[in-house]
Coordinates of C-alpha atoms in Angstrom, one line a residue:
Chain A
X1 CA 27.5 2.2 -15.3
X2 CA 25.2 0.9 -18.0
X3 CA 21.5 1.1 -18.9
X4 CA 18.8 -0.5 -21.0
X5 CA 15.3 0.5 -21.9
X6 CA 12.4 -1.5 -23.5
X7 CA 8.6 -1.6 -23.7
X8 CA 6.4 -4.5 -22.5
X9 CA 3.0 -4.7 -24.2
X10 CA 0.1 -6.2 -22.2
X11 CA -3.2 -7.0 -23.8
X12 CA -6.0 -6.7 -21.2
X13 CA -9.4 -8.2 -21.4
X14 CA -11.3 -6.3 -18.7
X15 CA -10.7 -5.1 -15.2
X16 CA -8.3 -6.9 -12.9
X17 CA -4.6 -7.6 -12.2
X18 CA -2.3 -8.9 -14.9
X19 CA 1.1 -10.2 -13.7
X20 CA 4.2 -9.4 -15.8
X21 CA 6.9 -10.4 -13.3
X22 CA 8.5 -12.8 -15.8
X23 CA 8.8 -10.2 -18.6
X24 CA 10.6 -8.0 -16.1
X25 CA 13.0 -10.7 -15.1
X26 CA 13.7 -11.4 -18.7
X27 CA 14.4 -7.7 -19.3
X28 CA 16.9 -7.6 -16.4
X29 CA 18.6 -10.8 -17.6
X30 CA 18.9 -9.5 -21.1
X31 CA 20.4 -6.2 -19.9
X32 CA 23.3 -8.1 -18.3
X33 CA 23.1 -5.6 -15.3
X34 CA 23.6 -7.4 -12.0
X35 CA 23.3 -4.4 -9.5
X36 CA 21.2 -1.3 -10.0
X37 CA 17.8 0.1 -10.3
X38 CA 14.9 -1.1 -12.4
X39 CA 11.9 1.2 -13.1
X40 CA 8.5 0.2 -14.5
X41 CA 6.3 3.0 -15.9
X42 CA 2.8 2.7 -17.4
X43 CA 2.0 5.1 -20.2
X44 CA -1.7 5.4 -19.4
X45 CA -4.0 7.1 -16.9
X46 CA -6.8 4.5 -16.7
X47 CA -4.7 1.6 -15.6
X48 CA -1.8 1.4 -13.1
X49 CA 1.0 -0.7 -11.5
X50 CA 0.9 -2.7 -8.3
X51 CA 3.3 -5.0 -6.4
X52 CA 1.2 -7.6 -4.6
X53 CA 1.1 -11.1 -3.4
X54 CA 1.2 -13.7 -6.2
X55 CA 0.6 -16.8 -4.0
X56 CA -3.2 -16.8 -3.7
X57 CA -5.5 -15.6 -6.5
X58 CA -8.0 -14.5 -3.8
X59 CA -5.8 -11.5 -3.1
X60 CA -6.3 -10.3 -6.7
X61 CA -10.1 -10.9 -6.5
X62 CA -10.3 -8.9 -3.2
X63 CA -8.1 -6.0 -4.4
X64 CA -10.3 -5.7 -7.4
X65 CA -13.4 -5.9 -5.2
X66 CA -12.2 -3.3 -2.8
X67 CA -11.4 -0.7 -5.5
X68 CA -14.8 -1.4 -7.2
X69 CA -16.5 -0.6 -3.9
X70 CA -14.3 2.4 -3.1
X71 CA -14.7 4.0 -6.5
X72 CA -18.0 2.7 -7.8
X73 CA -19.5 3.4 -11.3
X74 CA -22.5 5.8 -11.2
X75 CA -21.2 8.5 -8.8
X76 CA -23.7 11.1 -9.9
X77 CA -21.5 14.2 -9.2
X78 CA -18.9 13.2 -11.8
X79 CA -18.5 15.7 -14.7
X80 CA -16.0 13.6 -16.9
X81 CA -18.5 11.0 -18.2
X82 CA -18.2 11.3 -22.0
X83 CA -15.9 8.2 -22.3
X84 CA -18.2 5.8 -20.5
X85 CA -19.2 5.0 -16.9
X86 CA -16.0 3.1 -16.1
X87 CA -13.6 5.9 -17.4
X88 CA -13.5 8.4 -14.6
X89 CA -13.5 5.7 -11.9
X90 CA -10.6 4.2 -13.8
X91 CA -8.6 7.6 -13.5
X92 CA -9.4 7.7 -9.8
X93 CA -8.2 4.1 -9.2
X94 CA -5.1 4.9 -11.1
X95 CA -4.5 8.0 -8.8
X96 CA -4.9 5.8 -5.7
X97 CA -2.3 3.3 -6.9
X98 CA 0.9 3.8 -8.9
X99 CA 2.0 4.9 -12.4
X100 CA 5.7 4.1 -11.7
X101 CA 7.6 1.6 -9.5
X102 CA 11.3 1.5 -8.8
X103 CA 12.9 -1.8 -7.8
X104 CA 16.5 -2.3 -6.8
X105 CA 18.4 -5.1 -8.6
X106 CA 21.0 -7.3 -6.8
X107 CA 22.8 -10.4 -7.9
X108 CA 21.1 -10.1 -11.3
X109 CA 17.5 -10.1 -10.1
X110 CA 15.0 -7.6 -8.9
X111 CA 14.9 -7.8 -5.1
X112 CA 11.2 -9.0 -5.0
X113 CA 10.2 -10.6 -1.7
X114 CA 9.2 -14.2 -1.7
X115 CA 5.5 -13.5 -2.3
X116 CA 5.8 -10.3 -4.5
X117 CA 4.7 -10.1 -8.1
X118 CA 4.5 -7.1 -10.4
X119 CA 1.0 -6.4 -11.9
X120 CA -0.7 -4.2 -14.4
X121 CA -4.0 -3.1 -12.7
X122 CA -6.5 -2.6 -15.5
X123 CA -9.4 -0.3 -14.6
X124 CA -11.3 -0.3 -17.9
X125 CA -14.0 -2.9 -18.9
X126 CA -13.1 -3.2 -22.6
X127 CA -9.9 -4.8 -24.0
X128 CA -6.9 -2.5 -24.2
X129 CA -3.3 -2.8 -25.4
X130 CA -1.2 -1.3 -22.6
X131 CA 2.4 -0.2 -22.7
X132 CA 4.8 -0.4 -19.7
X133 CA 8.3 1.1 -20.2
X134 CA 11.1 -0.6 -18.4
X135 CA 14.4 1.1 -17.6
X136 CA 17.4 -0.3 -15.8
X137 CA 20.5 1.6 -14.7
X138 CA 23.4 -0.2 -13.1
X139 CA 26.6 -2.3 -13.4
X140 CA 27.5 -5.6 -15.0
Chain B
X1 CA 28.9 7.3 -11.4
X2 CA 28.9 5.0 -8.4
X3 CA 26.3 3.0 -6.5
X4 CA 25.6 1.2 -3.2
X5 CA 23.0 -1.2 -2.0
X6 CA 22.0 -2.4 1.4
X7 CA 19.1 -3.8 3.5
X8 CA 17.6 -2.2 6.5
X9 CA 15.7 -4.5 8.9
X10 CA 12.8 -3.1 10.9
X11 CA 11.2 -5.1 13.7
X12 CA 7.5 -4.1 14.0
X13 CA 5.3 -4.6 17.0
X14 CA 1.8 -4.1 15.5
X15 CA 0.2 -1.7 13.2
X16 CA 1.5 1.8 12.7
X17 CA 4.2 4.0 11.4
X18 CA 7.9 3.2 12.1
X19 CA 10.4 6.0 11.1
X20 CA 13.7 4.9 9.6
X21 CA 14.9 8.3 8.3
X22 CA 18.2 8.0 10.3
X23 CA 19.1 4.7 8.8
X24 CA 18.6 6.1 5.4
X25 CA 20.8 9.1 6.1
X26 CA 23.5 6.8 7.5
X27 CA 23.3 4.7 4.3
X28 CA 23.7 7.8 2.1
X29 CA 26.7 9.0 4.2
X30 CA 28.4 5.6 4.1
X31 CA 28.0 5.5 0.3
X32 CA 30.1 8.7 -0.1
X33 CA 27.6 9.7 -2.9
X34 CA 26.8 13.4 -2.7
X35 CA 24.5 13.9 -5.8
X36 CA 22.2 11.2 -7.1
X37 CA 19.1 9.1 -6.5
X38 CA 18.2 7.0 -3.5
X39 CA 15.5 4.3 -3.7
X40 CA 13.8 2.6 -0.8
X41 CA 11.9 -0.6 -1.6
X42 CA 10.0 -2.8 0.9
X43 CA 10.0 -6.6 0.2
X44 CA 6.6 -7.3 1.6
X45 CA 2.9 -7.0 0.5
X46 CA 1.3 -6.4 3.9
X47 CA 3.3 -3.3 4.9
X48 CA 4.3 -0.3 2.9
X49 CA 6.4 2.9 2.7
X50 CA 5.3 6.4 3.4
X51 CA 6.8 9.9 3.6
X52 CA 5.0 11.9 6.1
X53 CA 5.3 14.7 8.7
X54 CA 7.6 13.8 11.6
X55 CA 6.9 16.8 13.8
X56 CA 3.7 15.9 15.5
X57 CA 2.9 12.3 16.5
X58 CA -0.8 13.0 16.1
X59 CA -0.3 12.8 12.3
X60 CA 0.8 9.2 12.7
X61 CA -2.1 8.4 14.9
X62 CA -4.6 9.9 12.4
X63 CA -3.0 8.2 9.4
X64 CA -3.4 4.9 11.1
X65 CA -6.9 5.8 12.2
X66 CA -8.0 6.8 8.6
X67 CA -6.6 3.6 7.0
X68 CA -8.3 1.5 9.7
X69 CA -11.6 3.1 8.9
X70 CA -11.2 3.0 5.1
X71 CA -10.2 -0.6 5.1
X72 CA -11.8 -2.2 8.2
X73 CA -11.4 -5.8 9.3
X74 CA -14.5 -7.9 8.8
X75 CA -15.5 -6.9 5.3
X76 CA -17.8 -9.9 4.7
X77 CA -17.2 -10.2 0.9
X78 CA -13.5 -10.9 1.2
X79 CA -12.3 -14.3 -0.1
X80 CA -8.7 -14.2 1.0
X81 CA -9.2 -14.8 4.7
X82 CA -7.1 -17.9 5.6
X83 CA -4.2 -15.8 7.0
X84 CA -6.3 -13.9 9.6
X85 CA -8.7 -11.0 9.6
X86 CA -6.0 -8.4 9.3
X87 CA -4.2 -9.9 6.3
X88 CA -6.3 -8.9 3.3
X89 CA -6.9 -5.4 4.8
X90 CA -3.1 -5.2 5.1
X91 CA -2.7 -6.0 1.3
X92 CA -5.3 -3.4 0.4
X93 CA -3.6 -0.7 2.6
X94 CA -0.3 -1.6 1.0
X95 CA -1.9 -1.1 -2.5
X96 CA -3.2 2.3 -1.4
X97 CA 0.2 3.5 -0.3
X98 CA 3.7 2.7 -1.7
X99 CA 6.1 -0.2 -2.0
X100 CA 8.9 2.0 -3.4
X101 CA 10.0 5.6 -3.0
X102 CA 12.7 7.4 -4.9
X103 CA 14.4 10.4 -3.3
X104 CA 17.0 12.7 -5.0
X105 CA 20.2 13.3 -3.1
X106 CA 22.0 16.6 -3.1
X107 CA 25.0 17.9 -1.1
X108 CA 25.3 14.5 0.5
X109 CA 21.7 14.3 1.9
X110 CA 18.3 13.1 0.7
X111 CA 16.4 16.2 -0.2
X112 CA 13.7 15.7 2.5
X113 CA 11.6 18.8 3.3
X114 CA 11.9 20.3 6.7
X115 CA 9.0 18.2 8.1
X116 CA 9.4 15.0 6.1
X117 CA 10.4 11.6 7.5
X118 CA 10.5 8.2 5.9
X119 CA 8.3 5.5 7.5
X120 CA 7.6 1.8 7.3
X121 CA 3.8 1.5 7.5
X122 CA 3.0 -1.8 9.2
X123 CA -0.5 -3.2 8.5
X124 CA -0.3 -6.5 10.4
X125 CA -1.2 -6.9 14.1
X126 CA 1.6 -9.4 15.1
X127 CA 5.3 -8.6 15.3
X128 CA 7.1 -8.9 11.9
X129 CA 10.7 -8.5 10.8
X130 CA 10.6 -6.3 7.7
X131 CA 13.2 -5.8 5.0
X132 CA 13.7 -2.5 3.2
X133 CA 16.3 -2.5 0.4
X134 CA 18.1 0.8 -0.2
X135 CA 19.9 1.6 -3.4
X136 CA 21.8 4.8 -4.3
X137 CA 23.2 5.7 -7.7
X138 CA 25.2 8.9 -8.1
X139 CA 28.5 10.8 -7.9
X140 CA 31.0 11.4 -5.1
Chain C
X1 CA 26.5 8.3 -17.5
X2 CA 25.6 11.9 -16.5
X3 CA 23.1 13.5 -14.2
X4 CA 21.5 16.8 -13.4
X5 CA 19.4 18.1 -10.5
X6 CA 17.2 21.2 -10.1
X7 CA 14.2 22.5 -8.2
X8 CA 10.9 23.6 -9.7
X9 CA 8.9 26.1 -7.6
X10 CA 5.1 26.0 -7.9
X11 CA 2.9 28.7 -6.3
X12 CA -0.5 27.2 -5.5
X13 CA -3.7 29.2 -4.9
X14 CA -5.9 26.6 -3.2
X15 CA -6.7 22.9 -3.6
X16 CA -6.5 21.2 -7.0
X17 CA -4.1 20.0 -9.7
X18 CA -1.3 22.2 -11.1
X19 CA 0.3 20.8 -14.2
X20 CA 4.1 21.3 -14.6
X21 CA 4.8 18.9 -17.5
X22 CA 6.5 21.7 -19.5
X23 CA 8.9 22.6 -16.7
X24 CA 9.9 18.9 -16.6
X25 CA 10.4 18.8 -20.4
X26 CA 12.6 21.9 -20.2
X27 CA 14.7 20.3 -17.4
X28 CA 15.3 17.2 -19.5
X29 CA 16.2 19.2 -22.6
X30 CA 18.6 21.4 -20.6
X31 CA 20.3 18.3 -19.2
X32 CA 21.2 17.0 -22.6
X33 CA 20.4 13.5 -21.4
X34 CA 18.6 11.5 -24.1
X35 CA 18.2 8.1 -22.4
X36 CA 17.8 7.6 -18.7
X37 CA 15.6 8.0 -15.6
X38 CA 13.9 11.2 -14.5
X39 CA 12.6 11.5 -10.9
X40 CA 10.2 14.2 -9.5
X41 CA 10.1 14.5 -5.7
X42 CA 7.9 16.9 -3.7
X43 CA 9.4 18.3 -0.4
X44 CA 6.1 18.6 1.4
X45 CA 3.6 16.3 3.2
X46 CA 0.4 18.2 2.5
X47 CA 0.6 18.1 -1.3
X48 CA 1.6 15.4 -3.6
X49 CA 2.4 14.3 -7.2
X50 CA 0.1 12.7 -9.8
X51 CA 0.3 11.6 -13.4
X52 CA -3.1 12.1 -15.0
X53 CA -5.0 12.9 -18.1
X54 CA -4.4 16.4 -19.4
X55 CA -6.9 16.4 -22.2
X56 CA -10.2 17.2 -20.3
X57 CA -10.3 19.5 -17.3
X58 CA -13.2 17.5 -16.0
X59 CA -10.8 14.8 -15.0
X60 CA -9.1 17.3 -12.7
X61 CA -12.4 18.5 -11.2
X62 CA -13.5 14.9 -10.5
X63 CA -10.2 13.8 -9.0
X64 CA -10.4 16.8 -6.6
X65 CA -14.1 16.0 -5.9
X66 CA -13.4 12.3 -5.2
X67 CA -10.5 13.0 -2.7
X68 CA -12.6 15.7 -1.0
X69 CA -15.4 13.1 -0.4
X70 CA -13.1 10.3 0.6
X71 CA -11.2 12.5 3.1
X72 CA -13.6 15.2 4.2
X73 CA -12.8 18.0 6.6
X74 CA -14.5 17.6 10.0
X75 CA -13.8 14.0 10.8
X76 CA -14.4 14.2 14.5
X77 CA -11.9 11.5 15.6
X78 CA -8.8 13.4 14.2
X79 CA -6.3 14.4 16.9
X80 CA -3.9 16.5 14.7
X81 CA -6.2 19.6 14.3
X82 CA -4.0 22.5 15.5
X83 CA -3.0 23.6 11.9
X84 CA -6.5 23.9 10.6
X85 CA -9.4 21.7 9.4
X86 CA -7.8 21.1 6.0
X87 CA -4.3 20.1 7.4
X88 CA -4.8 16.5 8.5
X89 CA -7.0 15.7 5.5
X90 CA -4.1 17.1 3.4
X91 CA -1.7 14.6 4.9
X92 CA -4.0 11.7 4.3
X93 CA -4.6 12.7 0.7
X94 CA -0.8 12.9 0.3
X95 CA -0.5 9.4 1.7
X96 CA -3.0 8.1 -0.8
X97 CA -1.2 9.6 -3.8
X98 CA 2.6 10.0 -4.4
X99 CA 5.5 12.0 -3.1
X100 CA 7.8 10.7 -5.8
X101 CA 7.4 9.6 -9.4
X102 CA 10.1 8.0 -11.7
X103 CA 9.8 8.4 -15.4
X104 CA 12.1 6.8 -18.0
X105 CA 13.5 9.1 -20.7
X106 CA 14.0 8.0 -24.3
X107 CA 14.9 10.0 -27.4
X108 CA 15.4 13.0 -25.2
X109 CA 11.9 13.1 -23.7
X110 CA 10.1 11.6 -20.7
X111 CA 8.1 8.6 -22.0
X112 CA 4.7 10.2 -21.2
X113 CA 1.7 8.6 -22.9
X114 CA -0.3 10.7 -25.3
X115 CA -2.7 11.9 -22.6
X116 CA -0.4 12.0 -19.6
X117 CA 0.6 15.1 -17.7
X118 CA 2.5 15.6 -14.5
X119 CA 0.7 17.5 -11.7
X120 CA 1.3 18.9 -8.3
X121 CA -1.8 18.0 -6.3
X122 CA -2.3 20.8 -3.7
X123 CA -4.4 19.7 -0.6
X124 CA -4.3 22.9 1.4
X125 CA -6.7 25.8 1.0
X126 CA -4.4 28.7 1.4
X127 CA -1.7 29.7 -1.1
X128 CA 1.6 27.8 -0.7
X129 CA 5.0 27.9 -2.4
X130 CA 5.8 24.3 -3.2
X131 CA 9.2 22.8 -4.2
X132 CA 9.6 19.8 -6.5
X133 CA 13.1 18.4 -6.9
X134 CA 13.9 17.0 -10.3
X135 CA 16.8 14.5 -10.9
X136 CA 17.9 12.9 -14.1
X137 CA 20.5 10.2 -14.6
X138 CA 21.4 8.9 -18.0
X139 CA 23.4 9.2 -21.1
X140 CA 23.8 12.0 -23.7

């Protein structure tokens, strides 16, 4: 059994979904592992990870639109407001999605379905540099 | 350290929770692994995975009812509507739950609590054939 | 490749977030594993796991406040009500967050970001004894 670990850096320019499926495939290829478990983990609490459809950009627009409506800025009962009106909604959106996703690997590739892509879901308005740690454990 | 990988196929007949705890236990048994990590991963973006109570069917009914109210069909601002009125709500429900769940294995069994069962959460109305990939890494 | 498994017990005294980052770090230290994958798994369906900011307690207050508003007690359409008014909302909140979180380990520590802490999110009002299973797979 072997393993590899690396960091993918994603520069975000506002709220929305940023696909990094290709970076993940490259990491798996470079590891030489053909069967095993890949884990993606985001080191932040105001963005998150999501596996979603990568065929129609409308899906990304609507996901973003739904979360903006479910967790709007300006909820007057919030107490954590010092870091700006988009900060606490960002933490809540992160809590509603995922910080970590495990994906089995078979025949040298993550077992994504036909339409699945892996995204960083940015919840802050300003540009941020985000770090996603990738780990793979398995066999060559 | 050993591993095994397999696919469980689940035929769904409309929205709701479909338990597949038994198939997972059989997979762990067949692997011969007694201590380790099991991962279940669904290869779709309009259904998801959930660990929930398997004692009272009312829990399943209410989970389904809550998500139907939180993400109703007919939200007029949606742009991804070409695949039917239940499609984009399905993607949103999948984003709010999980695509992947990791479960430690001890003494030859997943460490489920007394009342826990593992479910596929189908978000589409029509019948679908769904694939869940199971991976286990550990020791005999 | 090595592994270790253990259970952390957390006594909760009502709804809210209970940090157990330190117990996780101690488990990783004791395992002697320096690179690998840590998994935390909660054996219950009315509490859940969350990675969130541990710098400002206001974040915890607001997370709790948001979920209490999103999933209020007293929804009249619920059918699973025999275990008390906070029980079915607890299952729904658990479904909206996570039962299991995987965290890569590097240089002998989980790769938490600067502000990240690992929490048990208790959704029941009365005191409960909660079990979180920790598994780590990796190399010394």
